[in-house]
Coordinates of C-alpha atoms (C1' of nucleotides) in Angstrom, one line a residue:
Chain A
M1 CA 16.2 117.2 53.2
G2 CA 17.3 119.7 55.9
I3 CA 19.0 119.1 59.2
A4 CA 15.6 119.4 61.0
D5 CA 14.0 116.8 58.8
D6 CA 17.0 114.4 59.4
A7 CA 16.5 114.8 63.1
V8 CA 12.8 113.9 62.7
E9 CA 13.7 110.8 60.7
I10 CA 16.4 109.7 63.2
R11 CA 13.9 110.0 66.1
A12 CA 11.3 108.0 64.2
T13 CA 13.8 105.3 63.3
G14 CA 15.2 105.1 66.8
W15 CA 11.7 104.7 68.1
R16 CA 11.0 101.9 65.7
T17 CA 14.2 100.3 66.8
L18 CA 13.2 100.6 70.4
V19 CA 9.9 99.0 69.7
A20 CA 11.5 96.2 67.8
L21 CA 14.0 95.5 70.7
H22 CA 11.2 95.7 73.2
A23 CA 9.0 93.2 71.3
M24 CA 11.9 90.8 70.8
I25 CA 12.8 90.8 74.5
E26 CA 9.2 90.6 75.7
L27 CA 8.4 87.7 73.3
E28 CA 11.3 85.6 74.6
L29 CA 10.6 86.4 78.3
E30 CA 6.9 85.6 77.8
R31 CA 7.8 82.3 76.3
A32 CA 10.4 81.3 78.9
L33 CA 8.3 82.4 81.9
G34 CA 5.1 80.9 80.6
E35 CA 6.8 77.6 79.9
S36 CA 8.6 77.3 83.2
A37 CA 6.3 79.0 85.7
G38 CA 3.0 79.7 84.0
L39 CA 3.7 83.4 84.5
S40 CA 3.2 86.2 82.0
V41 CA 5.8 89.0 82.0
V42 CA 3.5 91.5 83.8
E43 CA 2.8 88.9 86.5
Y44 CA 6.5 88.2 86.9
T45 CA 7.1 92.0 87.1
V46 CA 4.7 92.2 90.0
L47 CA 6.3 89.4 91.9
D48 CA 9.7 90.9 91.2
A49 CA 8.6 94.3 92.4
L50 CA 7.2 92.9 95.6
D51 CA 10.3 90.8 96.2
R52 CA 12.6 93.7 95.7
Q53 CA 10.6 95.5 98.5
D54 CA 12.3 92.9 100.8
G55 CA 9.2 91.3 102.2
W56 CA 7.4 94.5 102.5
H57 CA 4.1 95.3 100.8
M58 CA 3.2 97.7 98.0
R59 CA 0.0 99.6 97.3
M60 CA -2.0 99.1 94.1
Q61 CA -0.7 102.4 92.8
Q62 CA 2.9 101.5 93.2
L63 CA 2.3 98.2 91.5
A64 CA 0.4 99.9 88.7
R65 CA 3.4 102.2 88.2
A66 CA 5.9 99.3 88.4
A67 CA 4.0 97.2 85.8
A68 CA 3.0 100.2 83.6
L69 CA -0.7 99.3 84.0
S70 CA -3.9 101.1 84.5
P71 CA -5.6 100.9 88.0
S72 CA -8.3 98.6 86.7
A73 CA -5.8 96.2 85.1
T74 CA -3.8 96.2 88.3
T75 CA -6.8 95.3 90.3
R76 CA -7.5 92.3 88.1
L77 CA -3.8 91.3 87.9
V78 CA -3.6 91.2 91.7
T79 CA -6.9 89.3 91.9
R80 CA -5.5 86.7 89.5
L81 CA -2.3 86.3 91.5
E82 CA -4.3 86.2 94.7
D83 CA -6.6 83.5 93.3
R84 CA -3.5 81.5 92.6
G85 CA -2.3 81.9 96.2
L86 CA 0.8 83.8 95.2
L87 CA 0.0 87.0 97.1
T88 CA -2.5 88.4 99.6
R89 CA -4.3 91.7 100.0
V90 CA -3.7 93.4 103.3
L91 CA -5.8 96.3 104.4
C92 CA -3.8 99.3 105.4
A93 CA -4.5 100.5 108.9
D94 CA -3.6 104.2 108.7
D95 CA -5.3 104.8 105.3
R96 CA -8.2 102.6 104.9
R97 CA -8.6 103.3 101.3
G98 CA -5.2 101.8 100.6
I99 CA -4.6 98.1 100.0
Y100 CA -1.3 96.4 100.3
S101 CA -0.3 93.4 98.4
E102 CA 2.1 90.9 100.0
L103 CA 3.9 87.8 98.7
T104 CA 2.8 84.5 100.2
A105 CA 5.3 81.7 100.8
A106 CA 4.1 80.1 97.6
G107 CA 4.5 83.4 95.7
R108 CA 8.0 83.8 96.9
A109 CA 8.8 80.2 96.1
L110 CA 7.5 80.5 92.6
Y111 CA 9.4 83.8 92.1
E112 CA 12.6 82.0 93.2
T113 CA 12.0 79.4 90.6
A114 CA 11.1 81.9 87.9
R115 CA 13.9 84.4 88.5
P116 CA 16.9 82.4 87.1
V117 CA 14.8 81.4 84.1
H118 CA 14.0 85.1 83.6
D119 CA 17.6 86.2 84.0
A120 CA 18.9 83.5 81.7
A121 CA 16.3 84.4 79.0
L122 CA 17.1 88.0 79.3
E123 CA 20.9 87.4 78.9
R124 CA 20.2 85.1 75.9
V125 CA 18.0 87.5 74.0
L126 CA 20.2 90.5 74.7
A127 CA 23.2 88.6 73.4
E128 CA 21.2 87.8 70.3
A129 CA 20.0 91.3 69.9
G130 CA 23.5 92.6 70.4
E131 CA 24.5 90.8 67.2
R132 CA 22.0 92.7 65.1
P133 CA 23.6 96.0 63.9
E134 CA 20.4 98.0 64.2
L135 CA 19.8 96.9 67.7
A136 CA 23.3 96.8 69.1
P137 CA 23.7 100.5 70.2
M138 CA 20.5 100.3 72.2
V139 CA 21.5 97.0 73.8
Q140 CA 24.8 98.7 74.7
A141 CA 22.9 101.6 76.3
L142 CA 20.8 99.1 78.2
H143 CA 23.9 97.5 79.7
A144 CA 25.4 100.8 80.6
E145 CA 22.4 101.7 82.7
P146 CA 23.5 102.3 86.3
A147 CA 20.0 103.7 86.9
T148 CA 18.3 103.6 90.2
V149 CA 14.7 103.0 89.4
Chain B
M1 CA 27.6 90.0 95.2
G2 CA 29.9 88.8 92.5
I3 CA 30.5 90.3 89.1
A4 CA 28.2 87.9 87.5
D5 CA 25.4 88.8 89.8
D6 CA 26.0 92.5 89.1
A7 CA 25.7 91.8 85.4
V8 CA 22.3 90.1 86.0
E9 CA 21.1 93.1 88.0
I10 CA 22.3 95.5 85.4
R11 CA 20.5 93.7 82.6
A12 CA 17.3 93.5 84.7
T13 CA 17.4 97.2 85.5
G14 CA 18.2 98.1 81.9
W15 CA 15.2 96.1 80.8
R16 CA 13.0 97.9 83.3
T17 CA 14.3 101.2 82.0
L18 CA 13.6 100.2 78.5
V19 CA 10.0 99.2 79.4
A20 CA 9.5 102.5 81.2
L21 CA 10.7 104.5 78.3
H22 CA 8.7 102.5 75.8
A23 CA 5.5 103.0 77.9
M24 CA 6.1 106.7 78.3
I25 CA 6.6 107.2 74.5
E26 CA 3.7 105.0 73.6
L27 CA 1.3 106.7 76.0
E28 CA 2.0 110.1 74.6
L29 CA 1.9 109.0 71.0
E30 CA -1.4 107.2 71.7
R31 CA -2.8 110.3 73.2
A32 CA -1.6 112.7 70.4
L33 CA -2.6 110.4 67.5
G34 CA -6.0 109.5 69.0
E35 CA -6.8 113.1 69.6
S36 CA -5.8 114.4 66.3
A37 CA -6.6 111.6 63.8
G38 CA -8.5 108.9 65.7
L39 CA -5.6 106.6 65.1
S40 CA -3.9 104.2 67.6
V41 CA -0.2 103.8 67.5
V42 CA -0.3 100.5 65.7
E43 CA -2.7 101.9 63.1
Y44 CA -0.4 104.8 62.5
T45 CA 2.5 102.3 62.3
V46 CA 0.8 100.5 59.4
L47 CA 0.0 103.7 57.5
D48 CA 3.6 104.8 58.0
A49 CA 5.0 101.5 56.9
L50 CA 2.8 101.6 53.8
D51 CA 3.7 105.2 53.0
R52 CA 7.4 104.5 53.4
Q53 CA 7.0 101.8 50.7
D54 CA 6.5 104.8 48.4
G55 CA 3.1 104.0 47.1
W56 CA 3.8 100.3 46.8
H57 CA 1.9 97.6 48.7
M58 CA 2.9 95.3 51.4
R59 CA 1.8 91.7 52.3
M60 CA 0.2 90.8 55.5
Q61 CA 3.3 89.2 56.8
Q62 CA 5.4 92.3 56.2
L63 CA 2.8 94.4 58.0
A64 CA 2.7 92.0 60.9
R65 CA 6.5 92.3 61.2
A66 CA 6.4 96.1 60.9
A67 CA 3.7 96.4 63.6
A68 CA 5.1 93.6 65.8
L69 CA 1.7 91.8 65.7
S70 CA 0.4 88.3 65.2
P71 CA -1.1 87.2 61.9
S72 CA -4.6 87.3 63.3
A73 CA -4.2 90.7 64.8
T74 CA -2.9 92.0 61.5
T75 CA -5.9 90.6 59.6
R76 CA -8.2 92.5 61.9
L77 CA -6.2 95.6 61.9
V78 CA -6.1 95.7 58.2
T79 CA -9.9 95.0 58.1
R80 CA -10.5 97.9 60.5
L81 CA -8.5 100.3 58.3
E82 CA -10.2 99.0 55.2
D83 CA -13.6 99.6 56.7
R84 CA -12.6 103.2 57.4
G85 CA -11.5 103.5 53.8
L86 CA -7.9 104.1 54.5
L87 CA -6.5 101.2 52.6
T88 CA -7.6 98.4 50.3
R89 CA -6.8 94.8 49.9
V90 CA -5.3 93.8 46.6
L91 CA -5.0 90.2 45.5
C92 CA -1.6 89.2 44.4
A93 CA -1.5 87.7 40.9
D94 CA 1.6 85.6 41.0
D95 CA 1.0 84.1 44.4
R96 CA -2.7 83.8 45.0
R97 CA -2.3 83.1 48.7
G98 CA -0.8 86.6 49.2
I99 CA -2.7 89.7 49.8
Y100 CA -1.4 93.2 49.4
S101 CA -2.5 96.2 51.3
E102 CA -2.4 99.6 49.6
L103 CA -3.1 103.1 50.9
T104 CA -6.1 104.9 49.5
A105 CA -6.1 108.6 48.8
A106 CA -8.0 109.1 52.1
G107 CA -5.4 106.9 53.9
R108 CA -2.5 108.9 52.5
A109 CA -4.3 112.2 53.3
L110 CA -4.9 111.1 56.9
Y111 CA -1.3 110.0 57.2
E112 CA -0.1 113.3 56.0
T113 CA -2.2 114.9 58.7
A114 CA -1.1 112.6 61.4
R115 CA 2.6 112.5 60.6
P116 CA 3.5 116.0 61.9
V117 CA 1.5 115.4 65.0
H118 CA 3.3 112.1 65.5
D119 CA 6.7 113.6 64.9
A120 CA 6.1 116.6 67.3
A121 CA 4.8 114.3 70.0
L122 CA 7.8 112.1 69.7
E123 CA 10.2 115.1 69.9
R124 CA 8.4 116.4 72.9
V125 CA 8.3 113.1 74.9
L126 CA 11.9 112.4 74.0
A127 CA 13.0 115.8 75.3
E128 CA 11.1 115.1 78.5
A129 CA 12.6 111.6 78.9
G130 CA 16.0 113.0 78.2
E131 CA 15.8 115.0 81.4
R132 CA 15.2 112.0 83.6
P133 CA 18.6 110.7 84.6
E134 CA 17.5 107.0 84.4
L135 CA 16.2 107.4 80.9
A136 CA 18.7 109.8 79.4
P137 CA 21.3 107.2 78.3
M138 CA 18.8 105.2 76.4
V139 CA 17.3 108.3 74.8
Q140 CA 20.8 109.2 73.8
A141 CA 21.2 105.8 72.1
L142 CA 17.9 106.2 70.4
H143 CA 19.1 109.4 68.8
A144 CA 22.4 107.9 67.8
E145 CA 20.7 105.2 65.8
P146 CA 21.7 105.4 62.1
A147 CA 20.0 102.1 61.6
T148 CA 18.4 101.0 58.4
V149 CA 15.3 99.1 59.4
Chain C
dG1 C1' 1.3 63.9 37.7
dG2 C1' -0.7 63.0 42.1
dT3 C1' 0.1 62.8 47.0
dT4 C1' 2.3 65.1 50.8
dA5 C1' 4.3 68.9 53.1
dA6 C1' 4.9 73.8 53.6
dT7 C1' 3.1 78.7 53.5
dA8 C1' -0.5 82.8 53.5
dG9 C1' -4.2 84.4 55.5
dT10 C1' -8.7 84.1 58.1
dT11 C1' -11.9 82.8 62.0
dG12 C1' -13.5 80.9 67.0
dC13 C1' -12.5 81.7 71.4
dA14 C1' -10.9 83.2 75.7
dC15 C1' -8.7 86.8 78.0
dA16 C1' -6.2 91.1 79.4
dC17 C1' -6.5 95.8 78.7
dG18 C1' -8.2 100.9 79.1
dC19 C1' -11.9 104.2 79.9
dA20 C1' -15.5 105.9 82.5
dA21 C1' -18.7 105.5 86.3
dA22 C1' -19.3 103.9 91.0
dT23 C1' -17.9 103.3 95.8
dA24 C1' -15.5 104.2 100.0
dG25 C1' -12.5 106.7 102.7
dA26 C1' -9.5 111.0 103.7
dT27 C1' -8.9 116.0 103.6
dT28 C1' -9.9 120.9 103.2
dG29 C1' -12.4 125.0 104.3
dC30 C1' -15.3 127.7 106.8
Chain D
dG1 C1' -18.5 119.6 112.7
dC2 C1' -20.3 119.2 108.2
dA3 C1' -20.2 120.0 103.2
dA4 C1' -17.4 119.8 99.3
dT5 C1' -13.5 118.0 97.2
dC6 C1' -9.9 114.9 96.4
dT7 C1' -7.7 110.2 96.4
dA8 C1' -7.6 104.9 96.2
dT9 C1' -9.6 101.1 94.5
dT10 C1' -13.1 98.4 92.2
dT11 C1' -16.7 97.1 88.5
dG12 C1' -19.3 97.4 83.7
dC13 C1' -18.4 97.5 79.2
dG14 C1' -16.3 97.5 74.7
dT15 C1' -12.3 96.3 72.2
dG16 C1' -7.7 94.5 70.6
dT17 C1' -4.8 90.6 71.1
dG18 C1' -2.6 85.7 70.8
dC19 C1' -3.3 80.8 70.2
dA20 C1' -5.0 77.0 67.8
dA21 C1' -7.8 75.2 64.3
dC22 C1' -9.3 75.9 59.5
dT23 C1' -9.2 77.0 54.3
dA24 C1' -6.8 77.9 50.2
dT25 C1' -2.8 77.9 47.4
dT26 C1' 2.0 76.7 46.2
dA27 C1' 6.2 73.7 46.4
dA28 C1' 8.5 69.2 47.0
dC29 C1' 9.0 64.5 46.2
dC30 C1' 9.3 60.2 43.9

DNA sequence: GGTTAATAGTTGCACACGCAAATAGATTGC
DNA sequence: GCAATCTATTTGCGTGTGCAACTATTAACC
């Protein structure tokens, strides 16, 4: 095998590792959030994104990007959360195509409940992943992130 | 904010970064594989896992683990690929509960076609991700992986 | 050695997703 | 100022997924 072939193999292996770590984390978060707040990970992601906007609202597109979802899935996700009274749709005055989503008091309250559970689960699963040799370097990189998303 | 709070934030941000990178890679692989071979990423993953077994067969459980899928999803995935003639189910003699999956000639041929497309797409998307400052460290870690999965 | 418990895989069911088409509103060009 | 184009969001539809219940086989126990 040449150097180029090695690089291909390394990338493929690294990708499989990333998938494994992603699945492991998501599984645990799904379990913890579902159990404690009846929220899925994407649902939590939306509440989290809205909360990080400091009370301000976000458009469907922004939410779609934050949750890595298609427009249609975002519509339905927002509808679900709206039906549960966790957020409200607000028409945008200056661009009447746009629709803002805004946390309700109940939504913010549920988020406040879910957040520590989420954070604890994440810490736990990352600690566990860090002990597996294949996953450790990527966990390390995850911790080193000073990224502004 | 205390040190502990910072750590929580760093983990959350790192997790979001990992999700973003995962989504970006998966989207591109999905596109490339779908276009060139009519395969989804999970389908390719199964063919790849079987091929890496060097002609040998794998049980449903192993495939489920390799593809990060539930048992039921694995059953249906294997059924789909079997219907397309890409693999066959083989009953296991010593443990008659177990079922092996084995690549057919057509399956191996399609895999040989898809693999370079997959590898090229992966290289391309990783290069692109490496240029984004938020993603770069994790891409770096992915390349550094010498992990034996 | 026969009953009980554990394991491997499959099916019913409900649901979340993506794609493509539809709708409604903004923007551009002339 | 109006036609054509572009953008934001929503719906119809088909499909892949997980959970829980089920069947079939093996292992454990006494």
